[in-house]
DNA sequence: TTGACTACCATAAAATCCCATGTTATCCCA
DNA sequence: TGGGATAACATGGGATTTTATGGTAGTCAA
């Protein structure tokens, strides 16, 4: 599971350390890391290859001419399998750097099955937005299921 | 798995480098590369021989005398098994060059089981189209599903 | 013999690997 | 519980390898 938030530096080669806990999660699962453009936010989403594989398999199940299939294909095109260097760093592809408006700092935000990489300013925007919703509408109703 | 997008140059001999990650995918699978006319778009589709076989089998499922079967056979007739040179380049057949309106640049777009080769301007069209659909209709429903 | 195709060589640019270092977190014992 | 020792982590920089791409020589067929 990807949990917690941390701020890391992006160097001139677009390298950034993935938080150790995220790396350990991937190692434990023996999963390669995939980075891709979030479909909902101006940020990068990180997840496992297996999870990405499920999207790919789903394409064949859909009507090949449908909008959904089209969007999923475009999503694959903006996905990258990422390798770690010996110190646990990755290089963020240019396409993703500019999509998420990243320059020299990245905010890593674990959200369970995957994680987001935000630019600090966008992260702040989203954070403020969430606080505002919380103040106006109160906490969301949650129904917790037991683990099977 | 074919993922990510990259822009490569096509030289005067119609040679072009296949992105290294795509080549490695083919090598890992020990699969030859097949290039053919996309059935949906004005672009070239690249895939493995095994997957091409599945397309062909699908044609056999259709009414052999139908217009659909006829069209599919005509498209499949312009399929080529492609060899790499020592540097990972291929020669794009003339028929495919003109079908996809390729001149001196190619955009390689990985979509999981296969990949597309676009002319830069057509690629841009498709990308813009996808952004428009995304804005109007939101992300594909599938994305919102939880892993089991 | 010419033209097209193929195989191979050369090179610049880019990506990757790995060592070094300061900083933070963790451990362990007094 | 405090504080020093130790390990883990984040980050900088340089060496090395890979990649993309231009070019040339050899081969085969018309």
XYZ file of C-alpha atoms (C1' of nucleotides) in Angstrom:
356
model
C 0.000 0.000 0.000
C 1.106 3.506 -0.770
C 0.522 5.792 2.210
C 1.798 9.117 3.558
C 3.004 12.296 1.921
C 6.560 13.511 1.388
C 8.429 16.259 -0.426
C 11.506 15.406 -2.485
C 13.820 17.338 -4.725
C 14.000 16.928 -8.488
C 17.520 17.500 -9.832
C 18.649 18.837 -13.203
C 18.501 15.381 -14.762
C 14.855 15.079 -13.707
C 15.843 12.520 -11.128
C 13.887 12.171 -7.917
C 13.990 9.773 -4.991
C 10.858 7.724 -4.642
C 9.980 7.624 -0.913
C 11.533 4.551 0.662
C 8.209 3.215 1.890
C 6.788 3.309 -1.648
C 9.852 1.486 -2.940
C 9.563 -1.157 -0.278
C 5.947 -1.674 -1.216
C 6.922 -2.284 -4.829
C 9.783 -4.562 -3.813
C 7.577 -6.613 -1.575
C 5.127 -7.084 -4.437
C 8.038 -7.634 -6.851
C 6.330 -5.135 -9.144
C 7.843 -2.670 -11.603
C 6.688 0.925 -11.295
C 4.511 2.594 -13.920
C 4.093 6.370 -14.130
C 1.344 7.992 -16.202
C -0.748 11.118 -16.589
C -3.602 11.252 -14.128
C -6.947 11.317 -15.918
C -8.456 13.509 -13.217
C -5.784 15.916 -12.060
C -2.756 17.749 -13.420
C -0.414 15.325 -11.694
C 1.441 12.078 -12.301
C 0.026 8.825 -11.065
C 2.261 5.921 -10.068
C 1.158 2.328 -9.813
C 2.180 -1.266 -10.403
C 2.619 -2.981 -13.753
C -0.030 -5.538 -12.815
C -2.595 -2.845 -12.227
C -1.747 -1.248 -15.542
C -2.007 -4.641 -17.209
C -5.628 -4.822 -16.097
C -6.428 -1.649 -18.014
C -4.789 -3.070 -21.101
C -6.747 -6.290 -20.891
C -9.895 -4.266 -20.443
C -9.362 -2.569 -23.801
C -9.914 -5.825 -25.652
C -13.177 -6.334 -23.768
C -14.567 -3.002 -24.884
C -16.033 -2.035 -28.213
C -12.839 -1.191 -30.058
C -14.396 1.938 -31.543
C -15.803 3.327 -28.294
C -14.662 6.503 -26.581
C -13.600 4.520 -23.535
C -11.326 2.264 -25.559
C -9.895 5.311 -27.287
C -9.160 7.059 -23.998
C -7.585 3.971 -22.485
C -5.263 3.690 -25.456
C -4.227 7.302 -25.118
C -3.573 6.647 -21.449
C -1.278 3.744 -22.287
C 0.612 5.989 -24.646
C 1.397 8.347 -21.793
C 2.483 5.562 -19.453
C 6.077 4.672 -18.719
C 7.715 1.703 -17.090
C 10.280 3.244 -14.781
C 13.560 1.802 -13.559
C 15.203 2.649 -10.273
C 18.856 3.482 -9.930
C 20.883 1.901 -7.143
C 19.820 4.660 -4.740
C 16.120 4.361 -5.331
C 15.799 7.272 -7.723
C 13.893 7.421 -10.990
C 14.018 9.737 -13.978
C 10.711 11.413 -14.715
C 10.060 11.525 -18.480
C 9.817 15.013 -20.015
C 6.214 14.475 -21.089
C 5.188 13.849 -17.498
C 7.319 16.661 -16.101
C 5.508 19.209 -18.207
C 2.075 17.629 -17.801
C 2.347 17.989 -14.027
C 4.187 21.348 -14.201
C 7.104 19.890 -12.274
C 10.362 21.782 -11.974
C 12.587 21.194 -8.949
C 10.306 19.813 -6.265
C 7.803 16.991 -6.092
C 5.148 16.084 -3.554
C 4.508 12.358 -3.207
C 1.054 11.499 -2.005
C 0.153 7.883 -1.295
C -3.467 6.958 -1.954
C -3.493 3.227 -1.350
C -3.345 1.303 -4.617
C -1.374 4.069 -6.258
C 0.251 7.413 -5.562
C 0.327 10.894 -7.008
C 3.255 13.157 -7.794
C 2.301 16.835 -7.642
C 4.092 20.095 -8.134
C 4.144 21.840 -4.730
C 1.828 24.625 -5.885
C -0.734 22.286 -7.440
C -0.611 20.134 -4.366
C -1.395 23.122 -2.227
C -4.325 24.035 -4.475
C -5.806 20.601 -4.177
C -5.192 20.475 -0.463
C -6.957 23.794 0.111
C -9.794 22.682 -2.082
C -10.260 19.538 -0.016
C -10.243 21.517 3.220
C -12.870 23.851 1.832
C -15.149 20.985 0.870
C -14.656 19.487 4.302
C -15.680 22.751 5.973
C -18.703 23.281 3.780
C -20.078 19.784 3.486
C -18.635 17.991 6.460
C -16.832 14.668 6.359
C -17.813 12.085 3.734
C -19.950 9.142 4.729
C -17.835 6.053 4.731
C -18.893 2.475 5.010
C -16.036 0.224 5.932
C -16.034 -3.299 4.646
C -14.352 -6.154 6.434
C -11.357 -7.727 4.777
C -12.180 -11.051 3.203
C 3.874 -4.617 -23.277
C 4.187 -1.529 -25.421
C 3.987 1.684 -23.394
C 4.981 5.334 -23.784
C 5.235 7.729 -26.677
C 8.315 8.866 -28.566
C 9.215 10.858 -31.649
C 11.799 9.471 -34.069
C 13.192 10.577 -37.375
C 12.582 8.805 -40.661
C 15.544 9.070 -43.039
C 15.624 9.143 -46.844
C 15.696 5.350 -47.029
C 12.503 5.192 -44.940
C 14.508 3.838 -42.050
C 13.405 4.580 -38.518
C 14.531 3.468 -35.065
C 11.936 1.496 -33.183
C 12.015 2.748 -29.577
C 14.356 0.605 -27.507
C 11.675 -0.364 -25.015
C 9.455 -1.699 -27.820
C 12.357 -3.707 -29.207
C 13.097 -5.158 -25.816
C 9.480 -6.163 -25.434
C 9.603 -8.045 -28.734
C 12.906 -9.667 -27.824
C 11.611 -10.771 -24.471
C 8.613 -12.377 -26.166
C 10.855 -13.739 -28.941
C 8.279 -12.382 -31.364
C 8.811 -10.958 -34.854
C 7.355 -7.524 -35.559
C 4.401 -7.097 -37.889
C 3.416 -3.727 -39.362
C 0.051 -3.172 -41.021
C -2.589 -0.572 -41.805
C -4.679 0.352 -38.801
C -8.299 -0.631 -39.271
C -9.501 2.482 -37.456
C -7.040 5.270 -38.017
C -4.778 6.634 -40.740
C -1.723 5.199 -39.035
C 0.427 2.087 -38.987
C -0.138 -0.521 -36.329
C 2.720 -2.647 -35.054
C 2.298 -5.842 -33.121
C 3.568 -9.379 -32.594
C 3.096 -12.180 -35.061
C 1.014 -14.038 -32.485
C -1.417 -11.198 -32.091
C -1.677 -10.765 -35.840
C -2.654 -14.409 -36.036
C -5.548 -13.623 -33.711
C -6.775 -10.901 -36.048
C -6.681 -13.346 -38.917
C -8.562 -15.947 -36.940
C -11.188 -13.350 -36.141
C -11.767 -12.822 -39.857
C -12.505 -16.503 -40.262
C -15.273 -16.177 -37.721
C -17.084 -13.747 -39.985
C -19.318 -14.620 -42.898
C -16.650 -15.323 -45.519
C -18.570 -13.567 -48.273
C -19.491 -10.462 -46.307
C -18.232 -6.983 -47.022
C -16.597 -6.916 -43.590
C -14.532 -9.997 -44.300
C -13.580 -8.614 -47.696
C -12.407 -5.308 -46.217
C -10.462 -6.974 -43.439
C -8.688 -9.238 -45.899
C -7.707 -6.292 -48.039
C -6.236 -4.550 -45.012
C -4.427 -7.640 -43.827
C -2.932 -8.106 -47.254
C -0.857 -5.014 -46.572
C 0.803 -6.531 -43.520
C 4.542 -6.970 -43.382
C 6.902 -8.971 -41.231
C 9.679 -6.520 -40.504
C 13.359 -7.190 -39.850
C 15.591 -5.037 -37.713
C 19.031 -3.876 -38.707
C 21.884 -4.159 -36.224
C 20.994 -0.781 -34.689
C 17.336 -1.510 -34.099
C 16.021 0.257 -37.172
C 13.425 -0.953 -39.628
C 12.495 0.064 -43.155
C 8.877 1.136 -43.475
C 7.310 -0.204 -46.693
C 6.169 2.445 -49.206
C 2.547 1.345 -48.984
C 2.503 2.008 -45.255
C 4.422 5.268 -45.551
C 1.764 6.717 -47.808
C -1.164 5.156 -45.949
C -0.073 6.955 -42.765
C 1.096 10.111 -44.582
C 4.576 9.680 -43.177
C 7.450 11.785 -44.432
C 10.395 12.513 -42.165
C 9.074 12.087 -38.639
C 7.191 9.359 -36.835
C 5.416 9.289 -33.511
C 5.499 5.921 -31.772
C 2.589 5.423 -29.438
C 2.491 2.327 -27.236
C -0.997 1.055 -26.450
C -0.284 -2.127 -24.543
C -0.609 -5.134 -26.824
C 0.458 -3.150 -29.857
C 1.653 0.279 -30.948
C 0.792 2.914 -33.512
C 3.060 4.885 -35.818
C 1.575 8.294 -36.658
C 2.609 11.284 -38.653
C 3.191 14.094 -36.135
C 0.198 16.106 -37.324
C -2.220 13.161 -37.186
C -0.923 12.275 -33.762
C -1.660 15.768 -32.579
C -5.194 15.532 -33.942
C -5.831 12.348 -32.057
C -4.326 13.665 -28.869
C -6.473 16.781 -28.964
C -9.508 14.661 -29.653
C -8.796 12.534 -26.605
C -8.425 15.577 -24.374
C -11.742 16.876 -25.625
C -13.532 13.613 -24.898
C -11.894 13.462 -21.489
C -13.099 16.954 -20.641
C -16.614 16.340 -21.858
C -17.245 12.803 -20.682
C -14.733 12.276 -17.914
C -12.392 9.324 -17.460
C -13.371 5.797 -18.558
C -15.517 4.102 -15.938
C -13.154 1.211 -15.696
C -10.526 3.375 -14.059
C -12.698 3.883 -11.043
C -12.955 0.194 -10.260
C -11.041 -1.192 -7.326
C -8.682 -4.077 -7.650
C -10.154 -7.277 -6.316
C 25.675 -1.922 -65.100
C 22.497 0.364 -62.660
C 19.370 0.742 -58.978
C 17.392 -0.968 -54.868
C 18.065 -3.335 -50.791
C 20.840 -5.101 -46.931
C 24.482 -5.373 -43.639
C 27.619 -3.076 -41.062
C 30.585 1.017 -39.219
C 30.897 5.689 -36.985
C 29.463 9.248 -33.922
C 26.960 12.601 -31.095
C 23.587 12.900 -27.764
C 21.082 11.022 -24.234
C 20.104 7.748 -20.712
C 21.968 4.934 -17.121
C 25.019 3.289 -13.668
C 27.674 3.803 -9.699
C 30.582 6.235 -6.267
C 30.710 9.954 -2.798
C 28.661 12.746 0.769
C 25.726 15.195 3.985
C 21.552 14.631 6.446
C 17.990 12.327 8.831
C 16.204 8.523 11.217
C 16.876 4.395 14.045
C 19.052 1.588 17.377
C 21.202 0.349 21.570
C 23.263 0.779 25.849
C 24.342 3.427 29.846
C 15.502 8.706 29.056
C 19.578 10.708 26.926
C 23.046 10.545 23.720
C 26.375 8.557 20.899
C 26.917 4.913 17.311
C 24.994 2.993 13.282
C 22.200 2.465 9.487
C 19.090 4.309 6.017
C 17.957 7.880 3.018
C 18.210 11.709 -0.181
C 21.073 14.012 -3.353
C 25.286 15.602 -6.240
C 28.522 14.504 -9.808
C 31.145 11.955 -13.080
C 32.082 7.709 -15.788
C 30.046 4.443 -18.779
C 26.723 2.469 -21.781
C 22.841 2.762 -24.826
C 20.308 4.910 -28.328
C 19.263 7.287 -32.373
C 20.870 8.420 -36.716
C 24.080 9.466 -40.699
C 26.902 7.181 -43.794
C 29.391 3.506 -46.700
C 30.326 -0.827 -48.748
C 28.606 -5.153 -50.378
C 24.838 -8.054 -52.720
C 21.389 -9.375 -55.711
C 18.316 -8.833 -59.430
C 16.541 -6.566 -63.396
